[in-house]
Coordinates of C-alpha atoms and ligand atoms in Angstrom, one line a residue:
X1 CA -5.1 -7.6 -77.1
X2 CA -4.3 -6.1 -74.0
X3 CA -6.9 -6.3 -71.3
X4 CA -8.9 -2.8 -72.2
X5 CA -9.4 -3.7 -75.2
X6 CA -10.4 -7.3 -74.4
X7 CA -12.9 -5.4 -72.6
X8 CA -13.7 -3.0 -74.6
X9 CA -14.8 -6.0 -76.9
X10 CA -16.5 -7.6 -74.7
X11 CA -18.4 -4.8 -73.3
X12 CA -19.9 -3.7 -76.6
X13 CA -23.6 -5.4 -76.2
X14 CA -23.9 -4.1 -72.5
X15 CA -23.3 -0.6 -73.5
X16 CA -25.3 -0.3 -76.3
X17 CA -28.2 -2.3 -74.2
X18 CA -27.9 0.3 -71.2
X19 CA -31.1 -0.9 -69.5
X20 CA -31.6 -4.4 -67.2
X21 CA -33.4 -5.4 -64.1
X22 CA -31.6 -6.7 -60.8
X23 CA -33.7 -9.3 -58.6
X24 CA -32.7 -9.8 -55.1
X25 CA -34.6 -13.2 -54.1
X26 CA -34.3 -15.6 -51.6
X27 CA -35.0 -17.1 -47.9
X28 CA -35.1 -13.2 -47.1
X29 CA -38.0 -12.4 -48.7
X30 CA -40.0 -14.1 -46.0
X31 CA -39.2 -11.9 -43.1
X32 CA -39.5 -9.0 -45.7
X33 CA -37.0 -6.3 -43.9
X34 CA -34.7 -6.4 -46.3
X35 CA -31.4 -9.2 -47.4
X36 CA -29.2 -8.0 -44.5
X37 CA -31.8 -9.3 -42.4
X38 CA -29.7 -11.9 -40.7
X39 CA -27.0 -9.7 -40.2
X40 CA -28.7 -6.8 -38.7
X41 CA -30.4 -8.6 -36.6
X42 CA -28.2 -10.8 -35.4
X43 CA -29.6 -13.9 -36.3
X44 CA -28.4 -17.2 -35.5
X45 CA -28.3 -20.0 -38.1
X46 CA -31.1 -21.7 -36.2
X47 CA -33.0 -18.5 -36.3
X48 CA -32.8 -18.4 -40.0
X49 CA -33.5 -21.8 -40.7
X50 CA -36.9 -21.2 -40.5
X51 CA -37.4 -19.7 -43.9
X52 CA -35.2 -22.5 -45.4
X53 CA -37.6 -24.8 -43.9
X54 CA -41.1 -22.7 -45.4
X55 CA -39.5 -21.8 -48.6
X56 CA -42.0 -22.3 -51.1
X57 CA -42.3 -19.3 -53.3
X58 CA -45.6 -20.7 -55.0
X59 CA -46.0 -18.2 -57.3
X60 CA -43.1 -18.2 -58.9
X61 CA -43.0 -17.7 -62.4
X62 CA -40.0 -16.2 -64.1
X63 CA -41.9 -16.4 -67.2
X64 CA -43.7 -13.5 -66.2
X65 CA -40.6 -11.6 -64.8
X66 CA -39.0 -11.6 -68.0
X67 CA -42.0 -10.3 -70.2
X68 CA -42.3 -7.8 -67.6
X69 CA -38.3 -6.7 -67.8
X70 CA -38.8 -7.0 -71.9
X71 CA -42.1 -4.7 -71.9
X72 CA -40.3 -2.2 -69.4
X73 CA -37.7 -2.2 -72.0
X74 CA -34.8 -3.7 -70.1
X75 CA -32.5 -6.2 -71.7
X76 CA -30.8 -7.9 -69.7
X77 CA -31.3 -8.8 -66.3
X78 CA -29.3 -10.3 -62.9
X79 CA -30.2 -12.3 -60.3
X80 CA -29.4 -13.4 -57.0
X81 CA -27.6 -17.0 -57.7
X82 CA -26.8 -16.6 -53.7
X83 CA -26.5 -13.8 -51.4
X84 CA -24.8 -13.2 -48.2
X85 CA -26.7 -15.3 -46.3
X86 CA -25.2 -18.2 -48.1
X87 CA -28.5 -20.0 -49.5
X88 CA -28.5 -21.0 -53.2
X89 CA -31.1 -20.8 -55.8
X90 CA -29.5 -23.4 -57.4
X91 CA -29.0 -26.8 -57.6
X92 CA -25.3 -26.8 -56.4
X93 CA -23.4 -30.2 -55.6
X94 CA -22.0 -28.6 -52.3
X95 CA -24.4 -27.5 -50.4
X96 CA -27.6 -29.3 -48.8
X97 CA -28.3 -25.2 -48.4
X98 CA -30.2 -24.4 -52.1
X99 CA -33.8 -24.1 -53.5
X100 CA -34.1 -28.1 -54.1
X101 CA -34.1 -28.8 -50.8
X102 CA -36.7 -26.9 -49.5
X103 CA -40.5 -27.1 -50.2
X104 CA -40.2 -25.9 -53.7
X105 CA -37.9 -28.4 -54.9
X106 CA -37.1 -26.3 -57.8
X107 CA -33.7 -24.9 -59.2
X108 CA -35.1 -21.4 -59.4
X109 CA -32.1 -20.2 -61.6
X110 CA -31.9 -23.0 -64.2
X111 CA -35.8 -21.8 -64.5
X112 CA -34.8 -18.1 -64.6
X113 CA -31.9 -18.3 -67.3
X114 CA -34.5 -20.3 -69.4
X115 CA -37.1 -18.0 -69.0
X116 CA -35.4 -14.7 -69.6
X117 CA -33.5 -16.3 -72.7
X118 CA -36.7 -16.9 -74.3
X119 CA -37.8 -13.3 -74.2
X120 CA -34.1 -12.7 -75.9
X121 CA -33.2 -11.0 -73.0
X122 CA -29.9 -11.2 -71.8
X123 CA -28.6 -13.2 -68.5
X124 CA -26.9 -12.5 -65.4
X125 CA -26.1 -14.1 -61.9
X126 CA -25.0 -12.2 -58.7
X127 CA -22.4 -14.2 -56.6
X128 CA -21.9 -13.6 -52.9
X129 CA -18.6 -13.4 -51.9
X130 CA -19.6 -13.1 -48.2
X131 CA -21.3 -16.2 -46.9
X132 CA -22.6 -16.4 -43.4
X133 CA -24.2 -20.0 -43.5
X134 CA -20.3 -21.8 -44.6
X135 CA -18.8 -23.2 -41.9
X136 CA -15.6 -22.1 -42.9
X137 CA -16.3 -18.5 -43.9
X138 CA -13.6 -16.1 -41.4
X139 CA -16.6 -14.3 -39.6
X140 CA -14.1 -13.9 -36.3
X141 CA -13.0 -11.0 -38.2
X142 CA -16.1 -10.3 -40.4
X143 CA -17.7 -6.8 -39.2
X144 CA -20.7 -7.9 -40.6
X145 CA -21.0 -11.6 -39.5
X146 CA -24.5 -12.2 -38.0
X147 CA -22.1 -14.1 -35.4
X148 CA -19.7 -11.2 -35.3
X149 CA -20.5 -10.8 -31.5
X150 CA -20.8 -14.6 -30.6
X151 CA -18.0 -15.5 -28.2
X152 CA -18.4 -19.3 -28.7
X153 CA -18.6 -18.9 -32.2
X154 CA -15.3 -16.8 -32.3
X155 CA -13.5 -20.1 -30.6
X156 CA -14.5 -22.8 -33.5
X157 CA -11.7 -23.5 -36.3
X158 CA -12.5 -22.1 -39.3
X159 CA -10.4 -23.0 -43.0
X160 CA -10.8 -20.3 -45.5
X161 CA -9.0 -22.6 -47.8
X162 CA -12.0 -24.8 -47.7
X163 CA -14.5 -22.1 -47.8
X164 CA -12.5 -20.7 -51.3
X165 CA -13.1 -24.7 -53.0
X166 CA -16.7 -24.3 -52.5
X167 CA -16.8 -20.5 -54.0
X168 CA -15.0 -21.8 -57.0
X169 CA -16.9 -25.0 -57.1
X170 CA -20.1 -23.3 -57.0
X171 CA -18.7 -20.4 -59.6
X172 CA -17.8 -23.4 -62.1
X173 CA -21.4 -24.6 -61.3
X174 CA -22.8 -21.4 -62.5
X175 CA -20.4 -21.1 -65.4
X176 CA -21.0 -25.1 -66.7
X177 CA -24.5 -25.7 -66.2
X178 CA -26.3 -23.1 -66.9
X179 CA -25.8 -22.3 -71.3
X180 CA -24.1 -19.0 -71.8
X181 CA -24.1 -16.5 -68.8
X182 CA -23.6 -13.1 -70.2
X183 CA -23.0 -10.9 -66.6
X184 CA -21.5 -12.5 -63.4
X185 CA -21.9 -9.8 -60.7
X186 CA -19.7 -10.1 -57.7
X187 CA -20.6 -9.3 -54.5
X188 CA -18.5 -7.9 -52.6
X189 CA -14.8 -7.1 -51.0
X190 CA -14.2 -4.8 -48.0
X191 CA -11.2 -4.7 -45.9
X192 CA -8.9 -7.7 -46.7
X193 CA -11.2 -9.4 -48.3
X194 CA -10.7 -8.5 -51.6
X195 CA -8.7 -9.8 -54.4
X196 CA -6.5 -12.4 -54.3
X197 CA -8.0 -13.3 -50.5
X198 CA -10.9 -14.6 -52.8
X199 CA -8.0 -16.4 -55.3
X200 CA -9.4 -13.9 -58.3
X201 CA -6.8 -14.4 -60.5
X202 CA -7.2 -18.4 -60.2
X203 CA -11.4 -17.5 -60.3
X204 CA -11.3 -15.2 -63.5
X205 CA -9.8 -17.6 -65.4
X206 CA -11.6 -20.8 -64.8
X207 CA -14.5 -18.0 -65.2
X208 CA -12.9 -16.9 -68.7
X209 CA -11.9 -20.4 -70.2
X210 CA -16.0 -21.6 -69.1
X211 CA -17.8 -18.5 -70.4
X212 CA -15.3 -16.5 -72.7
X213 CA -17.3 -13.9 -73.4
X214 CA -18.8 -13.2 -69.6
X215 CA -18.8 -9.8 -68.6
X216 CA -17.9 -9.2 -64.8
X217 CA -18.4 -6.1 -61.8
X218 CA -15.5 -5.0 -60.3
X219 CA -16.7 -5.9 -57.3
X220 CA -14.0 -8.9 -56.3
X221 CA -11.6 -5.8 -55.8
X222 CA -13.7 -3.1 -55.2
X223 CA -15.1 -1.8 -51.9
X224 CA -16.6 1.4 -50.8
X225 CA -15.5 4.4 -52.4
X226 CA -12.5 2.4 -54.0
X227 CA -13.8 1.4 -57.8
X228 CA -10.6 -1.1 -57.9
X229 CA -7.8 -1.0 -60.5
X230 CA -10.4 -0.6 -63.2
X231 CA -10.3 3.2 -63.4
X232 CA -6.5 2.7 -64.1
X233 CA -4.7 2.1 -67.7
X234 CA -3.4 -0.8 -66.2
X235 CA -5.9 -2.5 -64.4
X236 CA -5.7 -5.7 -63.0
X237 CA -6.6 -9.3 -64.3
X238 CA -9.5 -9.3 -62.2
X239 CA -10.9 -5.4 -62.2
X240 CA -13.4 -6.3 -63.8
X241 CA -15.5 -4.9 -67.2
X242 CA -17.7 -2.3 -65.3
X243 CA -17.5 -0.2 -62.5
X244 CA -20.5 -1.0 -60.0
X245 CA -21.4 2.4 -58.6
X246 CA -24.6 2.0 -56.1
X247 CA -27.4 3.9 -55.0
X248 CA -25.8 6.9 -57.1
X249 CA -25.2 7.7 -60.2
X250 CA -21.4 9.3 -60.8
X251 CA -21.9 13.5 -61.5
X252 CA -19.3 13.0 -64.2
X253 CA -19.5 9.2 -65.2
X254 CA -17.2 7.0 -64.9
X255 CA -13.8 7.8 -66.6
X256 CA -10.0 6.4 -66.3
X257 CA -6.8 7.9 -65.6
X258 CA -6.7 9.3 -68.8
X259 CA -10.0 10.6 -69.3
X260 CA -11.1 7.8 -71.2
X261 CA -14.8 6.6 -70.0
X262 CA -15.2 3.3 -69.0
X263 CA -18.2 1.0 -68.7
X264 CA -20.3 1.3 -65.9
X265 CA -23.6 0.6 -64.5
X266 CA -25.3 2.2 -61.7
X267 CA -28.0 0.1 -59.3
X268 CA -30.5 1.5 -57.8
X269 CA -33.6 0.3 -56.0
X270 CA -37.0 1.3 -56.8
X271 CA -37.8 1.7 -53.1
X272 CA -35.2 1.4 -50.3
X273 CA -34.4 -1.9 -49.8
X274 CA -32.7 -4.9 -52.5
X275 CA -34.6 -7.3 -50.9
X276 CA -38.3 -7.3 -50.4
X277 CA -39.7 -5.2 -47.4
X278 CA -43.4 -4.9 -47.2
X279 CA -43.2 -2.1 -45.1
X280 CA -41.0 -0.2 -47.1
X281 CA -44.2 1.7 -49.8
X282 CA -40.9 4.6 -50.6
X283 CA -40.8 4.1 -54.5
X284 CA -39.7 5.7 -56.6
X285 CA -41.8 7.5 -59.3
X286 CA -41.3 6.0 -62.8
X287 CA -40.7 9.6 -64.1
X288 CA -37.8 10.1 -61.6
X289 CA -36.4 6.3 -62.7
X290 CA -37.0 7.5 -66.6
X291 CA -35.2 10.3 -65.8
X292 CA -31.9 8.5 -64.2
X293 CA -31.4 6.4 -66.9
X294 CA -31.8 9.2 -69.2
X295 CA -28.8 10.9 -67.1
X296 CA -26.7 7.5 -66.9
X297 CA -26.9 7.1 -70.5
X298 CA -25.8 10.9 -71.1
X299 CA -22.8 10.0 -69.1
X300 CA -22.4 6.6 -70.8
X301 CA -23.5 4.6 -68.6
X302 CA -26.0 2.0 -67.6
X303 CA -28.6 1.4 -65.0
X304 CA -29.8 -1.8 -63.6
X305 CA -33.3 -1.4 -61.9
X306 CA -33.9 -3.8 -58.7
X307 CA -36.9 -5.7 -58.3
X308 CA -37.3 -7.6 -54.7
X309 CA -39.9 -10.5 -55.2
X310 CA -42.1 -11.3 -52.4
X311 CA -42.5 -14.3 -50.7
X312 CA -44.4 -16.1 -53.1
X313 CA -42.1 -14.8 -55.4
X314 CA -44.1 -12.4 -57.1
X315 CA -43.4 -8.8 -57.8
X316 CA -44.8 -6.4 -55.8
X317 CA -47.2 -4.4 -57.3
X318 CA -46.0 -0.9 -57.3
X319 CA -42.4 -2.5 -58.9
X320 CA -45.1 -3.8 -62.0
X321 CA -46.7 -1.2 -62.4
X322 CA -43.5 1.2 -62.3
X323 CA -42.3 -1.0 -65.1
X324 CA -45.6 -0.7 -66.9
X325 CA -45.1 3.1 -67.0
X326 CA -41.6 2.8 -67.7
X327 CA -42.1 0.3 -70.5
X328 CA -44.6 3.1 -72.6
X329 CA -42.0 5.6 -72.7
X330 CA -39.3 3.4 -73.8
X331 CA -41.7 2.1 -76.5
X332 CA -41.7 5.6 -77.6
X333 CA -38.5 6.4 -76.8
X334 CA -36.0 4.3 -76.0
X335 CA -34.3 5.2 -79.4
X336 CA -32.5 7.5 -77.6
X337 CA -31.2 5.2 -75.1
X338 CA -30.1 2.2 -76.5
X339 CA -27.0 2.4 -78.5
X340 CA -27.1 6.0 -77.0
X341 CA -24.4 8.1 -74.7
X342 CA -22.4 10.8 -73.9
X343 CA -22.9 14.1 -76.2
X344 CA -20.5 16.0 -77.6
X345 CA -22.3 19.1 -76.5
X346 CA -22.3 20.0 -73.1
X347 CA -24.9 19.5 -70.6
X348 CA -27.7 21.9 -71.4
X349 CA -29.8 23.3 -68.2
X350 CA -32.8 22.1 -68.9
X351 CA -32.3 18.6 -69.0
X352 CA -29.5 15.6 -70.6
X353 CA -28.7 14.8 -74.2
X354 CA -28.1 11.8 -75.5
X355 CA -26.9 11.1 -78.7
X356 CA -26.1 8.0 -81.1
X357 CA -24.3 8.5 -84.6
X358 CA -27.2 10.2 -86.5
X359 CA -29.1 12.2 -83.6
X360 CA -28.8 14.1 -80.8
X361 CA -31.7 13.8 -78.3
X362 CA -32.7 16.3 -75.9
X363 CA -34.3 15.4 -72.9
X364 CA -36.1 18.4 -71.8
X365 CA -36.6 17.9 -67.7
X366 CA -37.3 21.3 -67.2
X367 CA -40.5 22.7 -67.7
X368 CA -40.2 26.0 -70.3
X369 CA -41.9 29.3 -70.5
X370 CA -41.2 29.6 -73.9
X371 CA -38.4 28.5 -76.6
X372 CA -35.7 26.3 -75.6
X373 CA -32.8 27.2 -76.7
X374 CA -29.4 24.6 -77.9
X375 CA -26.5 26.5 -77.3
X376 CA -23.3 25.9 -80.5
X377 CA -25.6 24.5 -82.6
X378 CA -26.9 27.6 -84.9
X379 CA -27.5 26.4 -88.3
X380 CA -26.1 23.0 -87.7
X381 CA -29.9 21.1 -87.1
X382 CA -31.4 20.3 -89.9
X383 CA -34.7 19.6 -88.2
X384 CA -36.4 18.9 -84.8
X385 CA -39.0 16.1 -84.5
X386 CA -40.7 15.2 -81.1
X387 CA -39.6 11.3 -81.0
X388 CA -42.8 9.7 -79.3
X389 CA -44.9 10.7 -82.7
X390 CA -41.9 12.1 -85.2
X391 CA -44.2 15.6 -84.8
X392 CA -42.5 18.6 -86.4
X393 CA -41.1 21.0 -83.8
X394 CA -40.7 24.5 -85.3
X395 CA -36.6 26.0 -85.2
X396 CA -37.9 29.6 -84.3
X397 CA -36.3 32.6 -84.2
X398 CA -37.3 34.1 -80.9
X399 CA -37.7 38.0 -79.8
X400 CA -34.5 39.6 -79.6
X401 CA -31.6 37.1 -80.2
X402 CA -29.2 39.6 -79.6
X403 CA -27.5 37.5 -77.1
X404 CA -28.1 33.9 -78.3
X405 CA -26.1 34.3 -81.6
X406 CA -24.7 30.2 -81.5
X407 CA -28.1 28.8 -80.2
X408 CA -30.9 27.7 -82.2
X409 CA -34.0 27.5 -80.6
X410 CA -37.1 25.3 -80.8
X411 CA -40.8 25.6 -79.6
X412 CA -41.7 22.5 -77.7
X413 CA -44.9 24.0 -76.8
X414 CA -48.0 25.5 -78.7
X415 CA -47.0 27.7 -81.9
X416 CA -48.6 30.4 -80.3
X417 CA -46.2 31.1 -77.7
X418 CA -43.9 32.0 -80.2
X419 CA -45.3 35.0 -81.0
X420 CA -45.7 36.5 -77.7
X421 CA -42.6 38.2 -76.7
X422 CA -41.9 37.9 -73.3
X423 CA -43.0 41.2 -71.1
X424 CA -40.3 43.0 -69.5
X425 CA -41.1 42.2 -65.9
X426 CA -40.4 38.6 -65.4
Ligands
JFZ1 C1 -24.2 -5.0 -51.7 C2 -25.0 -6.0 -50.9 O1 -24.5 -6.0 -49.6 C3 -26.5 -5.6 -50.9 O2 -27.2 -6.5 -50.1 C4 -27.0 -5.6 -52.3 O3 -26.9 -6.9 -52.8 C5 -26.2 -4.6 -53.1 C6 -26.5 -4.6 -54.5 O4 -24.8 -4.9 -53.0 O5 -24.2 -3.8 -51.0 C7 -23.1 -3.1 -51.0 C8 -21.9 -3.6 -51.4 C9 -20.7 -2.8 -51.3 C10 -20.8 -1.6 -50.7 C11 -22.0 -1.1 -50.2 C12 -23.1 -1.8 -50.4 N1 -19.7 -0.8 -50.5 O6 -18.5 -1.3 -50.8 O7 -19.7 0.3 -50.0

């Protein structure tokens, strides 16, 4: 097998699945303005190590997370092993800088994996790249070092070598001790950093000989508008299995050279930050998030929804009760999103299709004044059922047809309509 179609193997749960949550946690959520807190403002490590030292998020209960992801109808689910600022959720041999040392005294992600397992869901761990608490991470040249403008800190000896042993070591860590790990998410490579500046090739395959079956972002590669090598018919060893597209979801999917789509996943937030900001009350409504996974899954892709726990490490409430609302429509409907993707048909203006082996399901977004008409598909529906309560939906012929001969056209609303034509002035 060549390395699509290792891919293509692997990826076959993840895009039939289609739906997971994304958790940005960590010392972060205690200032709650977001995880490029220490960056933005310029924090020093002594600045910072405040929230190491009252880390306690008392609340925490992953438990409840992953009932919450399962009832919102998500299956699998990522979470933030370590961010850029470096501290680890784990229980890593290399650093005195993870969730055991501080208050909690817990290995928060030995406690997730188990938790989210149970509820069958699938699981994930996101993997800074970047680390602005190791010593020997190159921030001289880092444009978004918290130290970046630190003239004293520019002058101290830094070995990247060094800094690359402790990535891998903790990447093994992740890979050995935790059961299977079914998504490791990469984050991220800009300017040189990228590729083999992180050793990838070396990385994937100690990654692929611990956790054969691990699907990974493209993200050791990728930066910016630059998807990586994946997109090609020749991509490299460590492209990747998805394409990471974020805070948008792609007007035509993702596709490669030849027109062939690829797996992808878009992440988006559900207000507008990763990490938890209590100031930040922008959410999103569950209809719109509904709707964006509707339209990832009619380009075949996926969509990972971010949750950022509070301090505490609860979820904010408007991020439960988005996923309550979200969770009764995919009871109802989320037959035609998983196993689900691209139509055939093109995109019809009212709304997305989806479509699996036996159906075609139309998402109707747009409110209709009378029958909705599916263009090319004149005598080739058999029937038309509404899928929250399998309700009959009458194939109609409407007034005057003249002009629709390949469309059928269904009623979505009250039989009555039907039999009003439409007056000539509107
Ligand atoms: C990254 C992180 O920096 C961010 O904190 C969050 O975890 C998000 C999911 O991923 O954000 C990025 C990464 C790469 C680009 C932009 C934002 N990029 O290459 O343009």
């Amino acid at each position: 097998m060549n390395l699509v179609e290792e891919r293509t193997k692997r990826t076959q749960w993840f895009l039939k699945d289609r739906f997971g949550m994304f958790i940005h946690f960590g010392l972060y959520s205690i200032p709650a303005r977001g995880e490029w807190i220490r960056s933005n403002e310029k924090m020093s490590k002594e600045d910072y190590q405040i929230y190491f030292d009252e880390f306690n998020p008392i609340n925490y209960d992953p438990k409840s997370w992953a009932r919450a992801a399962k009832e919102a109808g998500m299956k699998y689910a990522v979470m933030t092993a370590k961010h850029h600022d470096g501290f680890c959720l784990f229980d890593s041999k290399f650093t005195e800088y993870k969730s055991t040392n501080t208050k909690a005294k817990r290995d928060l992600i030995r406690e997730y994996v188990e938790a989210f397992r149970e509820e069958g869901l699938k699981v994930g761990l996101y993997y800074s790249t970047i680390d602005w608490y190791h010593a020997d991470f190159p921030h001289y040249n880092d444009r978004h070092h918290p130290m970046r403008e630190n003239v004293s800190y520019k002058n101290v000896q830094h070995d990247f070598q060094r800094y690359l042993e402790y990535m891998h070591g903790q990447v093994r860590e992740l890979c050995t001790n935790y059961g299977k790990i079914d998504i490791l998410w990469f984050d991220f490579s800009y300017d040189d950093m990228s590729g083999e500046k992180w050793k990838a090739t070396e990385l994937i395959n100690m990654v692929r000989t611990l956790q054969p079956d691990v699907i990974i972002d493209n993200r050791l590669e990728a930066s910016g508008e630059n998807a990586g090598s994946i997109r090609t018919s020749n991509p490299s060893f460590f492209a990747g299995d998805f394409a990471s597209p974020e805070q948008i979801i792609p007007p035509e999917g993702i596709v490669d050279e030849n027109g062939n789509s690829i797996p992808w996943e878009a992440c988006i937030t559900m207000n507008n930050h990763w990490g938890y900001c209590s100031t930040d009350k922008n959410y999103k409504s569950a209809k719109m998030i509904i709707r964006k996974l509707v339209e990832c899954v009619s380009k075949n892709g996926n969509l990972l929804l971010n949750i950022g726990p509070n301090a505490k490490g609860e979820f904010p409430v408007e991020s439960l009760n988005i996923l309550k609302e979200i969770g009764i429509w995919m009871k109802n409907n989320g037959e035609s999103i998983y196993n689900c993707g691209k139509s055939e048909l093109p995109k019809p203006e009212w709304g997305y299709y989806t479509q699996n082996k036996n159906n075609l399901y139309a998402h109707i977004f747009e409110p209709s004044i009378g029958p909705i008409g599916l263009s090319g598909l004149k005598d080739k529906v058999e029937k038309v059922r509404l899928l929250s309560d399998s309700s009959e939906i009458r194939i109609i012929n409407p007034w005057n047809t003249l002009d629709f001969e390949d469309y059928i056209f269904f009623n979505f609303g009250s039989p009555e309509q039907l039999t009003y034509p439409l007056p000539d002035n509107i």
